[in-house]
Amino acid sequence: MKLYPAIDIKDGKCVRLYQGRFDDVTVYGDDPAAMARKWAAQGAQFLHVVDLDGALAGGGVSGQAIASICAAVDIPVQTGGGVRTLADIEKRLSWGVNRVILGTAVVQNPQLAADAVARFGAERIVVGIDAKDGLVATHGWETVSTRGAVEFAKEMQDMGVKTIVYTDIATDGTLAGANVAAMQEMAAAVPQVDVIASGGIGSLEDILALRGSGVGGVIVGKALYTGRVDLMQAIAQTKE
């Protein structure tokens, strides 16, 4: 499994939310590029960067910070938050990111995923599926739809999507452990897709618990910032 250190940006700072709540924010640094260099130096192979302000506003609010991250490291970066159109994708690719994550927009307009894959290539497009009690959430997790997460993932697979970030909102930022059963269900449902698990990682054991679940990657956020997970050790363990 590949580990993805998370850098969530709000007001230009590196933060973490608790269960996706924008009123429960912890700041861990005021220099996203420096944070990116730190994780790259510790062996990260890929970075997961989220524009939290953009997720709420529906636009690329943190563009300068994301571009600075891409310029600071030699490893690939995937980013999401406020991506609504093909033009938004193109703009983010111009910042130097390798993969762009579509969330709310494809729930509202699934055809956007197919159009994005056709225009930019499947290797550049990620669909982020954020779920609460198995239902897809949108607009920075502020709204829960009636659409089932697994059903939606199958639709995305049919449209040529090859990578999905699956976030369990209930565990995100809690350090309480990943929802292994949900991740296993998702990975089994879309065998042609590389599923990246997100939410709840609080220890090395939580990461290792996802081995055998079928996911190809794990996003680690708060556990890195609080020192509960040592990135170098975790990378070494997941390679074994």
Coordinates of N, CA and C in Angstrom, one line a residue:
M1 N 0.8 -1.2 0.0 CA 0.0 0.0 0.0 C 0.9 1.3 0.0
K2 N 0.4 2.2 -0.7 CA 1.1 3.5 -0.8 C 0.5 4.4 0.3
L3 N 1.4 5.1 1.0 CA 0.9 6.1 2.0 C 0.9 7.5 1.5
Y4 N -0.1 8.2 1.8 CA -0.3 9.6 1.3 C -0.4 10.6 2.5
P5 N 0.7 11.2 2.8 CA 0.5 12.3 3.9 C -0.4 13.4 3.4
A6 N -1.3 13.8 4.3 CA -2.3 14.8 3.9 C -1.9 16.2 4.4
I7 N -2.1 17.1 3.5 CA -1.9 18.5 3.8 C -3.2 19.2 3.5
D8 N -3.9 19.6 4.5 CA -5.2 20.3 4.4 C -4.9 21.8 4.6
I9 N -5.4 22.6 3.6 CA -5.0 24.0 3.7 C -6.3 24.8 4.0
K10 N -6.2 25.7 5.0 CA -7.3 26.6 5.3 C -6.6 27.9 5.7
D11 N -7.1 29.0 5.1 CA -6.5 30.3 5.4 C -5.0 30.3 5.2
G12 N -4.5 29.5 4.3 CA -3.0 29.5 4.0 C -2.2 28.6 5.0
K13 N -2.9 28.0 5.9 CA -2.2 27.2 6.9 C -2.5 25.7 6.8
C14 N -1.7 24.9 7.4 CA -1.9 23.4 7.4 C -2.8 23.1 8.6
V15 N -3.9 22.5 8.4 CA -4.9 22.3 9.5 C -5.4 20.9 9.4
R16 N -6.1 20.4 10.4 CA -6.9 19.2 10.4 C -8.3 19.6 11.0
L17 N -9.3 18.9 10.4 CA -10.6 19.1 10.9 C -11.0 17.8 11.7
Y18 N -12.0 17.9 12.6 CA -12.5 16.8 13.3 C -13.9 16.4 12.7
Q19 N -13.9 15.2 12.1 CA -15.1 14.7 11.4 C -15.7 15.7 10.4
G20 N -14.7 16.4 9.7 CA -15.1 17.3 8.6 C -15.7 18.5 9.1
R21 N -15.7 18.9 10.4 CA -16.4 20.1 10.8 C -15.5 21.3 10.8
F22 N -16.0 22.3 10.1 CA -15.1 23.5 9.9 C -15.1 24.3 11.1
D23 N -15.9 24.0 12.1 CA -15.8 24.8 13.4 C -15.0 24.0 14.4
D24 N -14.3 23.0 14.0 CA -13.4 22.2 14.9 C -12.1 22.0 14.2
V25 N -11.3 23.1 14.2 CA -10.0 23.1 13.4 C -8.8 23.2 14.3
T26 N -7.8 22.4 14.0 CA -6.5 22.5 14.6 C -5.4 22.9 13.6
V27 N -4.7 23.9 13.9 CA -3.6 24.4 13.0 C -2.3 23.7 13.4
Y28 N -1.6 23.1 12.4 CA -0.4 22.4 12.6 C 0.8 23.1 11.9
G29 N 0.6 24.2 11.2 CA 1.7 24.9 10.6 C 1.3 26.0 9.7
D30 N 2.1 27.0 9.5 CA 1.7 28.1 8.6 C 2.5 28.1 7.3
D31 N 3.1 27.0 7.0 CA 3.9 27.0 5.7 C 3.7 25.6 5.0
P32 N 2.7 25.5 4.2 CA 2.4 24.2 3.5 C 3.5 23.7 2.7
A33 N 4.3 24.5 2.1 CA 5.5 24.0 1.3 C 6.5 23.4 2.2
A34 N 6.8 24.0 3.3 CA 7.7 23.4 4.3 C 7.2 22.0 4.8
M35 N 5.9 21.9 5.0 CA 5.3 20.7 5.4 C 5.5 19.6 4.3
A36 N 5.3 20.0 3.1 CA 5.5 19.1 2.0 C 6.9 18.6 1.9
R37 N 7.9 19.5 2.1 CA 9.3 19.1 2.1 C 9.6 18.1 3.2
K38 N 9.0 18.3 4.4 CA 9.2 17.4 5.5 C 8.7 16.0 5.2
W39 N 7.5 15.9 4.6 CA 7.0 14.5 4.3 C 7.8 13.9 3.2
A40 N 8.2 14.7 2.2 CA 9.0 14.1 1.1 C 10.4 13.6 1.6
A41 N 11.0 14.4 2.5 CA 12.3 14.0 3.1 C 12.2 12.7 3.9
Q42 N 11.0 12.4 4.4 CA 10.8 11.2 5.2 C 10.4 10.0 4.3
G43 N 10.3 10.2 3.0 CA 10.1 9.1 2.1 C 8.7 9.0 1.5
A44 N 7.9 10.0 1.7 CA 6.6 10.0 1.0 C 6.7 9.9 -0.5
Q45 N 5.9 9.1 -1.1 CA 5.9 8.9 -2.5 C 4.8 9.7 -3.3
F46 N 3.9 10.2 -2.5 CA 2.8 11.0 -3.1 C 2.2 11.9 -2.0
L47 N 1.7 13.1 -2.3 CA 1.1 13.9 -1.3 C -0.4 14.1 -1.6
H48 N -1.2 14.2 -0.6 CA -2.6 14.5 -0.8 C -2.9 15.8 -0.2
V49 N -3.3 16.8 -1.1 CA -3.5 18.2 -0.6 C -4.9 18.6 -0.9
V50 N -5.5 19.1 0.1 CA -6.9 19.6 0.0 C -7.1 21.0 0.3
D51 N -7.7 21.7 -0.6 CA -8.1 23.1 -0.4 C -9.4 23.2 0.3
L52 N -9.4 23.3 1.6 CA -10.6 23.3 2.4 C -11.5 24.6 2.1
D53 N -10.8 25.7 1.9 CA -11.6 26.9 1.6 C -12.2 26.8 0.2
G54 N -11.6 26.1 -0.7 CA -12.1 25.9 -2.0 C -13.3 25.0 -2.0
A55 N -13.2 24.0 -1.1 CA -14.3 23.0 -1.0 C -15.6 23.7 -0.6
L56 N -15.5 24.7 0.3 CA -16.7 25.4 0.7 C -17.1 26.5 -0.3
A57 N -16.1 27.2 -0.9 CA -16.4 28.3 -1.8 C -16.7 27.9 -3.2
G58 N -16.2 26.7 -3.6 CA -16.4 26.2 -4.9 C -15.4 26.8 -5.9
G59 N -14.2 27.0 -5.5 CA -13.2 27.5 -6.3 C -11.8 27.3 -5.8
G60 N -10.8 27.6 -6.6 CA -9.4 27.4 -6.1 C -8.9 28.5 -5.3
V61 N -9.3 28.5 -4.0 CA -8.9 29.6 -3.1 C -7.4 29.5 -2.7
S62 N -6.9 28.3 -2.6 CA -5.5 28.1 -2.1 C -4.5 27.8 -3.2
G63 N -4.7 28.4 -4.4 CA -3.9 28.1 -5.5 C -2.4 28.4 -5.3
Q64 N -2.1 29.5 -4.7 CA -0.7 29.9 -4.5 C 0.0 28.9 -3.6
A65 N -0.7 28.5 -2.5 CA -0.1 27.5 -1.6 C 0.1 26.2 -2.2
I66 N -0.8 25.7 -3.1 CA -0.7 24.4 -3.7 C 0.4 24.5 -4.7
A67 N 0.5 25.6 -5.5 CA 1.6 25.7 -6.5 C 2.9 25.7 -5.8
S68 N 3.0 26.3 -4.6 CA 4.3 26.3 -3.8 C 4.7 24.9 -3.4
I69 N 3.7 24.1 -3.0 CA 3.9 22.7 -2.6 C 4.5 22.0 -3.8
C70 N 3.9 22.1 -5.0 CA 4.4 21.4 -6.2 C 5.8 21.8 -6.5
A71 N 6.1 23.1 -6.3 CA 7.5 23.6 -6.7 C 8.5 23.1 -5.6
A72 N 8.0 22.8 -4.4 CA 8.9 22.5 -3.3 C 9.4 21.0 -3.3
V73 N 8.7 20.1 -3.9 CA 9.0 18.7 -3.9 C 9.0 18.1 -5.3
D74 N 9.8 17.0 -5.3 CA 9.9 16.2 -6.6 C 8.9 15.0 -6.7
I75 N 8.1 14.9 -5.7 CA 7.2 13.8 -5.7 C 5.8 14.3 -6.2
P76 N 5.0 13.4 -6.7 CA 3.7 13.8 -7.3 C 2.7 14.3 -6.2
V77 N 1.8 15.1 -6.6 CA 0.8 15.7 -5.7 C -0.6 15.5 -6.3
Q78 N -1.5 15.1 -5.5 CA -2.9 15.1 -5.9 C -3.7 16.1 -5.1
T79 N -4.6 16.8 -5.7 CA -5.3 17.9 -4.9 C -6.8 17.9 -5.3
G80 N -7.6 18.4 -4.3 CA -9.0 18.6 -4.5 C -9.5 19.7 -3.6
G81 N -10.8 19.9 -3.7 CA -11.4 21.0 -3.0 C -11.9 22.1 -3.9
G82 N -13.1 22.1 -4.2 CA -13.7 23.2 -5.1 C -13.5 23.0 -6.6
V83 N -13.2 21.8 -7.0 CA -13.0 21.5 -8.4 C -14.4 21.2 -9.0
R84 N -14.9 22.1 -9.9 CA -16.3 22.0 -10.4 C -16.4 21.8 -11.9
T85 N -15.3 22.2 -12.6 CA -15.4 22.2 -14.1 C -14.1 21.7 -14.7
L86 N -14.2 21.4 -16.0 CA -13.0 21.0 -16.7 C -11.9 22.1 -16.7
A87 N -12.4 23.4 -16.7 CA -11.4 24.5 -16.6 C -10.7 24.5 -15.2
D88 N -11.5 24.1 -14.2 CA -10.9 24.0 -12.8 C -9.8 23.0 -12.8
I89 N -10.0 21.9 -13.5 CA -9.0 20.8 -13.6 C -7.8 21.3 -14.3
E90 N -8.0 22.0 -15.4 CA -6.9 22.5 -16.2 C -6.0 23.5 -15.4
K91 N -6.7 24.3 -14.6 CA -6.0 25.3 -13.8 C -5.1 24.6 -12.8
R92 N -5.6 23.6 -12.1 CA -4.8 22.9 -11.1 C -3.7 22.2 -11.7
L93 N -3.9 21.6 -12.9 CA -2.8 20.9 -13.5 C -1.7 21.9 -13.9
S94 N -2.1 23.2 -14.2 CA -1.1 24.2 -14.5 C -0.3 24.6 -13.3
W95 N -0.8 24.4 -12.1 CA -0.1 24.6 -10.9 C 1.0 23.6 -10.6
G96 N 1.0 22.5 -11.4 CA 2.0 21.5 -11.2 C 1.5 20.2 -10.6
V97 N 0.2 20.1 -10.2 CA -0.2 18.9 -9.6 C -0.3 17.7 -10.6
N98 N -0.2 16.5 -10.2 CA -0.3 15.4 -11.0 C -1.7 14.8 -11.2
R99 N -2.5 14.9 -10.1 CA -3.8 14.3 -10.2 C -4.8 15.3 -9.5
V100 N -6.0 15.5 -10.1 CA -7.0 16.4 -9.6 C -8.2 15.5 -9.1
I101 N -8.7 15.9 -7.9 CA -9.7 15.1 -7.3 C -11.1 15.9 -7.5
L102 N -12.0 15.1 -8.1 CA -13.4 15.6 -8.3 C -14.3 15.1 -7.2
G103 N -15.1 16.0 -6.6 CA -16.0 15.5 -5.5 C -17.4 15.9 -5.7
T104 N -17.8 17.0 -5.1 CA -19.2 17.5 -5.2 C -19.7 17.5 -6.7
A105 N -18.9 18.0 -7.6 CA -19.3 18.3 -8.9 C -19.7 17.0 -9.6
V106 N -19.0 15.9 -9.4 CA -19.4 14.7 -10.1 C -20.6 14.0 -9.5
V107 N -20.9 14.3 -8.2 CA -22.1 13.8 -7.6 C -23.3 14.4 -8.3
Q108 N -23.2 15.7 -8.5 CA -24.2 16.5 -9.2 C -24.3 16.3 -10.7
N109 N -23.1 16.0 -11.3 CA -23.1 15.8 -12.7 C -22.1 14.7 -13.0
P110 N -22.5 13.4 -12.9 CA -21.6 12.3 -13.1 C -20.8 12.3 -14.5
Q111 N -21.5 12.9 -15.5 CA -20.9 12.9 -16.8 C -19.5 13.7 -16.8
L112 N -19.4 14.6 -15.8 CA -18.1 15.3 -15.7 C -16.9 14.4 -15.6
A113 N -17.1 13.3 -14.8 CA -16.0 12.4 -14.6 C -15.6 11.8 -16.0
A114 N -16.6 11.3 -16.8 CA -16.2 10.8 -18.1 C -15.6 11.8 -19.0
D115 N -16.1 13.0 -19.0 CA -15.5 14.1 -19.8 C -14.1 14.4 -19.3
A116 N -13.8 14.4 -18.0 CA -12.5 14.7 -17.5 C -11.5 13.6 -17.9
V117 N -11.9 12.3 -17.8 CA -11.1 11.2 -18.2 C -10.7 11.3 -19.7
A118 N -11.7 11.6 -20.5 CA -11.5 11.7 -21.9 C -10.6 12.8 -22.3
R119 N -10.7 13.9 -21.6 CA -9.8 15.1 -21.9 C -8.4 15.0 -21.4
F120 N -8.3 14.6 -20.1 CA -7.0 14.7 -19.4 C -6.3 13.3 -19.2
G121 N -7.1 12.2 -19.4 CA -6.5 10.9 -19.1 C -6.9 10.4 -17.7
A122 N -7.1 9.1 -17.6 CA -7.5 8.5 -16.3 C -6.4 8.7 -15.3
E123 N -5.2 8.8 -15.7 CA -4.1 8.9 -14.7 C -4.1 10.3 -14.1
R124 N -4.8 11.2 -14.6 CA -4.8 12.6 -14.0 C -6.1 12.9 -13.2
I125 N -7.0 12.0 -13.2 CA -8.3 12.2 -12.6 C -8.6 11.2 -11.4
V126 N -9.0 11.8 -10.3 CA -9.4 11.0 -9.1 C -10.8 11.5 -8.7
V127 N -11.6 10.5 -8.3 CA -12.9 10.9 -7.8 C -12.9 10.7 -6.3
G128 N -13.2 11.7 -5.5 CA -13.3 11.6 -4.1 C -14.7 11.3 -3.7
I129 N -14.9 10.2 -3.0 CA -16.2 9.8 -2.5 C -16.1 9.9 -0.9
D130 N -16.8 10.9 -0.4 CA -16.9 11.1 1.0 C -18.2 10.6 1.5
A131 N -18.2 9.7 2.5 CA -19.4 9.0 2.9 C -19.7 9.2 4.4
K132 N -21.0 9.3 4.6 CA -21.5 9.3 6.0 C -22.6 8.3 6.1
D133 N -22.4 7.3 6.9 CA -23.3 6.2 7.0 C -23.6 5.6 5.6
G134 N -22.6 5.5 4.8 CA -22.7 4.9 3.5 C -23.3 5.7 2.4
L135 N -23.7 7.0 2.7 CA -24.2 7.9 1.8 C -23.2 9.0 1.4
V136 N -23.2 9.4 0.2 CA -22.3 10.4 -0.3 C -22.6 11.8 0.2
A137 N -21.5 12.4 0.7 CA -21.6 13.8 1.2 C -21.0 14.8 0.3
T138 N -21.5 16.0 0.2 CA -20.9 17.0 -0.7 C -20.7 18.3 -0.1
H139 N -20.2 19.3 -0.8 CA -20.1 20.7 -0.4 C -19.3 20.7 0.9
G140 N -18.0 20.2 0.9 CA -17.2 20.2 2.1 C -17.8 19.4 3.2
W141 N -18.6 18.4 2.9 CA -19.2 17.5 3.8 C -20.4 18.1 4.6
E142 N -20.8 19.2 4.1 CA -21.9 19.9 4.8 C -23.2 19.4 4.4
T143 N -23.3 18.7 3.3 CA -24.6 18.2 2.8 C -24.5 16.7 2.5
V144 N -25.4 15.9 3.0 CA -25.4 14.4 2.7 C -26.5 14.1 1.7
S145 N -26.1 13.4 0.6 CA -27.1 13.1 -0.4 C -27.8 11.8 -0.1
T146 N -28.7 11.4 -1.0 CA -29.4 10.1 -0.9 C -28.7 9.0 -1.7
R147 N -27.5 9.3 -2.2 CA -26.9 8.3 -3.1 C -25.9 7.5 -2.3
G148 N -26.0 6.2 -2.5 CA -25.1 5.2 -1.9 C -23.7 5.3 -2.4
A149 N -22.7 5.3 -1.5 CA -21.3 5.4 -1.9 C -20.8 4.3 -2.8
V150 N -21.1 3.1 -2.5 CA -20.7 2.0 -3.4 C -21.3 2.0 -4.7
E151 N -22.6 2.3 -4.8 CA -23.3 2.4 -6.0 C -22.7 3.5 -6.9
F152 N -22.4 4.6 -6.3 CA -21.8 5.7 -7.0 C -20.4 5.4 -7.6
A153 N -19.6 4.6 -6.7 CA -18.3 4.2 -7.2 C -18.4 3.3 -8.4
K154 N -19.3 2.4 -8.4 CA -19.5 1.5 -9.6 C -19.8 2.4 -10.8
E155 N -20.6 3.4 -10.7 CA -20.9 4.3 -11.8 C -19.6 5.0 -12.3
M156 N -18.8 5.4 -11.4 CA -17.5 6.0 -11.8 C -16.6 5.1 -12.5
Q157 N -16.5 3.8 -12.0 CA -15.7 2.8 -12.6 C -16.2 2.6 -14.1
D158 N -17.5 2.6 -14.3 CA -18.0 2.4 -15.6 C -17.7 3.6 -16.5
M159 N -17.4 4.7 -15.9 CA -17.0 5.9 -16.7 C -15.5 6.0 -17.0
G160 N -14.8 5.0 -16.6 CA -13.4 5.0 -16.8 C -12.5 5.5 -15.8
V161 N -13.0 5.9 -14.6 CA -12.2 6.4 -13.5 C -11.4 5.2 -12.9
K162 N -10.1 5.5 -12.7 CA -9.2 4.5 -12.2 C -8.7 4.6 -10.8
T163 N -9.0 5.8 -10.2 CA -8.6 6.1 -8.8 C -9.7 6.7 -8.0
I164 N -10.0 6.2 -6.8 CA -11.0 6.8 -6.0 C -10.4 6.9 -4.6
V165 N -10.6 8.1 -4.0 CA -10.3 8.4 -2.6 C -11.6 8.2 -1.8
Y166 N -11.7 7.2 -0.9 CA -12.9 6.9 -0.2 C -12.7 7.3 1.3
T167 N -13.5 8.4 1.7 CA -13.3 8.9 3.0 C -14.5 8.5 3.9
D168 N -14.3 8.0 5.0 CA -15.4 7.8 6.0 C -15.4 9.0 6.9
I169 N -16.4 9.8 6.8 CA -16.4 11.1 7.5 C -16.5 10.8 9.0
A170 N -17.2 9.8 9.4 CA -17.4 9.5 10.9 C -16.1 9.3 11.6
T171 N -15.1 8.8 10.9 CA -13.9 8.5 11.5 C -12.8 9.5 11.3
D172 N -13.0 10.4 10.3 CA -12.0 11.3 9.9 C -11.6 12.3 11.0
G173 N -10.3 12.4 11.2 CA -9.8 13.3 12.3 C -10.0 12.8 13.7
T174 N -10.5 11.6 13.9 CA -10.8 11.1 15.2 C -9.7 10.2 15.8
L175 N -8.8 9.7 14.9 CA -7.7 8.8 15.3 C -8.2 7.5 15.9
A176 N -9.5 7.2 15.6 CA -10.1 6.0 16.2 C -10.0 4.8 15.4
G177 N -9.3 4.8 14.3 CA -9.1 3.6 13.5 C -10.0 3.7 12.2
A178 N -9.5 3.1 11.1 CA -10.2 3.2 9.9 C -11.5 2.3 9.9
N179 N -12.4 2.6 9.1 CA -13.6 1.8 8.9 C -13.2 0.7 7.9
V180 N -12.5 -0.4 8.4 CA -12.0 -1.4 7.5 C -13.0 -2.1 6.7
A181 N -14.2 -2.4 7.3 CA -15.2 -3.1 6.6 C -15.7 -2.3 5.4
A182 N -15.9 -1.0 5.6 CA -16.4 -0.1 4.5 C -15.4 -0.1 3.4
M183 N -14.1 0.0 3.8 CA -13.0 0.1 2.8 C -13.0 -1.2 2.0
Q184 N -13.1 -2.3 2.7 CA -13.1 -3.6 2.0 C -14.2 -3.8 1.1
E185 N -15.4 -3.4 1.5 CA -16.6 -3.4 0.7 C -16.4 -2.6 -0.6
M186 N -15.9 -1.4 -0.5 CA -15.7 -0.5 -1.6 C -14.6 -1.1 -2.6
A187 N -13.5 -1.6 -2.1 CA -12.5 -2.2 -2.9 C -13.0 -3.4 -3.7
A188 N -13.8 -4.2 -3.1 CA -14.4 -5.4 -3.7 C -15.4 -5.0 -4.8
A189 N -16.1 -3.9 -4.6 CA -17.1 -3.5 -5.5 C -16.6 -2.9 -6.8
V190 N -15.4 -2.3 -6.8 CA -14.8 -1.7 -8.0 C -13.4 -2.2 -8.2
P191 N -13.3 -3.5 -8.6 CA -12.0 -4.1 -8.8 C -11.0 -3.5 -9.8
Q192 N -11.6 -2.7 -10.7 CA -10.8 -2.0 -11.7 C -10.2 -0.7 -11.2
V193 N -10.6 -0.3 -10.0 CA -10.2 1.0 -9.5 C -9.2 0.8 -8.3
D194 N -8.2 1.8 -8.3 CA -7.3 1.8 -7.1 C -8.0 2.7 -6.1
V195 N -8.4 2.0 -5.0 CA -9.1 2.7 -3.9 C -8.1 3.1 -2.8
I196 N -8.2 4.4 -2.5 CA -7.3 5.0 -1.5 C -8.2 5.3 -0.3
A197 N -7.9 4.6 0.9 CA -8.6 4.8 2.1 C -8.3 6.0 2.8
S198 N -9.3 6.7 3.4 CA -9.1 7.9 4.1 C -10.0 8.0 5.3
G199 N -9.5 8.4 6.5 CA -10.3 8.6 7.6 C -10.0 7.7 8.8
G200 N -9.7 8.3 9.9 CA -9.6 7.5 11.2 C -8.2 6.9 11.5
I201 N -7.2 7.1 10.7 CA -5.9 6.5 11.0 C -5.3 7.2 12.2
G202 N -5.1 6.4 13.2 CA -4.5 6.9 14.5 C -3.2 6.2 14.9
S203 N -2.8 5.2 14.2 CA -1.6 4.4 14.6 C -1.1 3.6 13.5
L204 N 0.1 3.1 13.6 CA 0.6 2.2 12.6 C -0.3 0.9 12.5
E205 N -0.8 0.5 13.6 CA -1.7 -0.7 13.6 C -2.9 -0.4 12.7
D206 N -3.4 0.8 12.8 CA -4.6 1.1 12.0 C -4.3 1.0 10.5
I207 N -3.1 1.4 10.1 CA -2.6 1.3 8.7 C -2.5 -0.1 8.3
L208 N -1.8 -0.9 9.2 CA -1.6 -2.3 8.9 C -2.9 -3.1 8.8
A209 N -3.9 -2.6 9.6 CA -5.2 -3.3 9.6 C -5.9 -3.3 8.2
L210 N -5.5 -2.3 7.3 CA -6.0 -2.2 6.0 C -5.4 -3.1 5.0
R211 N -4.2 -3.7 5.4 CA -3.6 -4.7 4.5 C -4.5 -5.8 4.3
G212 N -4.7 -6.2 3.1 CA -5.6 -7.3 2.8 C -7.1 -6.9 2.6
S213 N -7.3 -5.6 2.7 CA -8.7 -5.1 2.5 C -8.9 -4.8 1.0
G214 N -7.8 -4.8 0.2 CA -8.0 -4.5 -1.2 C -7.7 -3.1 -1.6
V215 N -7.5 -2.2 -0.6 CA -7.2 -0.8 -1.0 C -5.7 -0.7 -1.4
G216 N -5.5 0.2 -2.3 CA -4.1 0.4 -2.8 C -3.3 1.5 -2.1
G217 N -4.0 2.3 -1.3 CA -3.3 3.4 -0.6 C -4.1 3.8 0.6
V218 N -3.4 4.6 1.5 CA -4.0 5.1 2.7 C -3.5 6.5 2.9
I219 N -4.5 7.4 3.2 CA -4.2 8.8 3.5 C -4.0 8.9 5.0
V220 N -2.9 9.5 5.4 CA -2.6 9.7 6.8 C -2.5 11.2 7.1
G221 N -3.3 11.7 8.1 CA -3.3 13.1 8.3 C -2.9 13.4 9.8
K222 N -3.9 13.5 10.6 CA -3.7 13.9 12.0 C -2.7 13.1 12.8
A223 N -2.7 11.8 12.5 CA -1.8 10.9 13.2 C -0.3 11.3 12.9
L224 N 0.0 11.8 11.7 CA 1.3 12.3 11.5 C 1.7 13.5 12.2
Y225 N 0.7 14.4 12.3 CA 0.9 15.7 12.9 C 1.0 15.7 14.4
T226 N 0.4 14.7 15.0 CA 0.4 14.5 16.4 C 1.5 13.6 16.9
G227 N 2.2 13.0 15.9 CA 3.3 12.1 16.2 C 2.9 10.7 16.5
R228 N 1.7 10.3 16.4 CA 1.2 9.0 16.6 C 1.7 8.0 15.6
V229 N 2.0 8.5 14.4 CA 2.5 7.6 13.3 C 3.8 8.3 12.8
D230 N 4.9 7.4 12.8 CA 6.2 7.8 12.2 C 6.1 7.4 10.7
L231 N 6.2 8.4 9.9 CA 6.0 8.1 8.4 C 7.1 7.2 7.9
M232 N 8.3 7.3 8.3 CA 9.4 6.4 7.8 C 9.1 5.0 8.2
Q233 N 8.8 4.8 9.5 CA 8.5 3.5 10.0 C 7.3 2.9 9.3
A234 N 6.2 3.7 9.1 CA 5.0 3.2 8.4 C 5.3 2.8 7.0
I235 N 6.1 3.6 6.3 CA 6.4 3.2 4.9 C 7.2 1.9 4.9
A236 N 8.1 1.8 5.8 CA 8.9 0.5 5.8 C 8.0 -0.7 6.1
Q237 N 7.1 -0.5 7.0 CA 6.2 -1.6 7.4 C 5.3 -2.0 6.3
T238 N 4.8 -1.1 5.6 CA 3.8 -1.4 4.5 C 4.5 -1.9 3.3
K239 N 5.8 -1.8 3.2 CA 6.5 -2.4 2.1 C 6.9 -3.8 2.3
E240 N 6.8 -4.3 3.5 CA 7.2 -5.6 3.9 C 6.2 -6.7 3.4

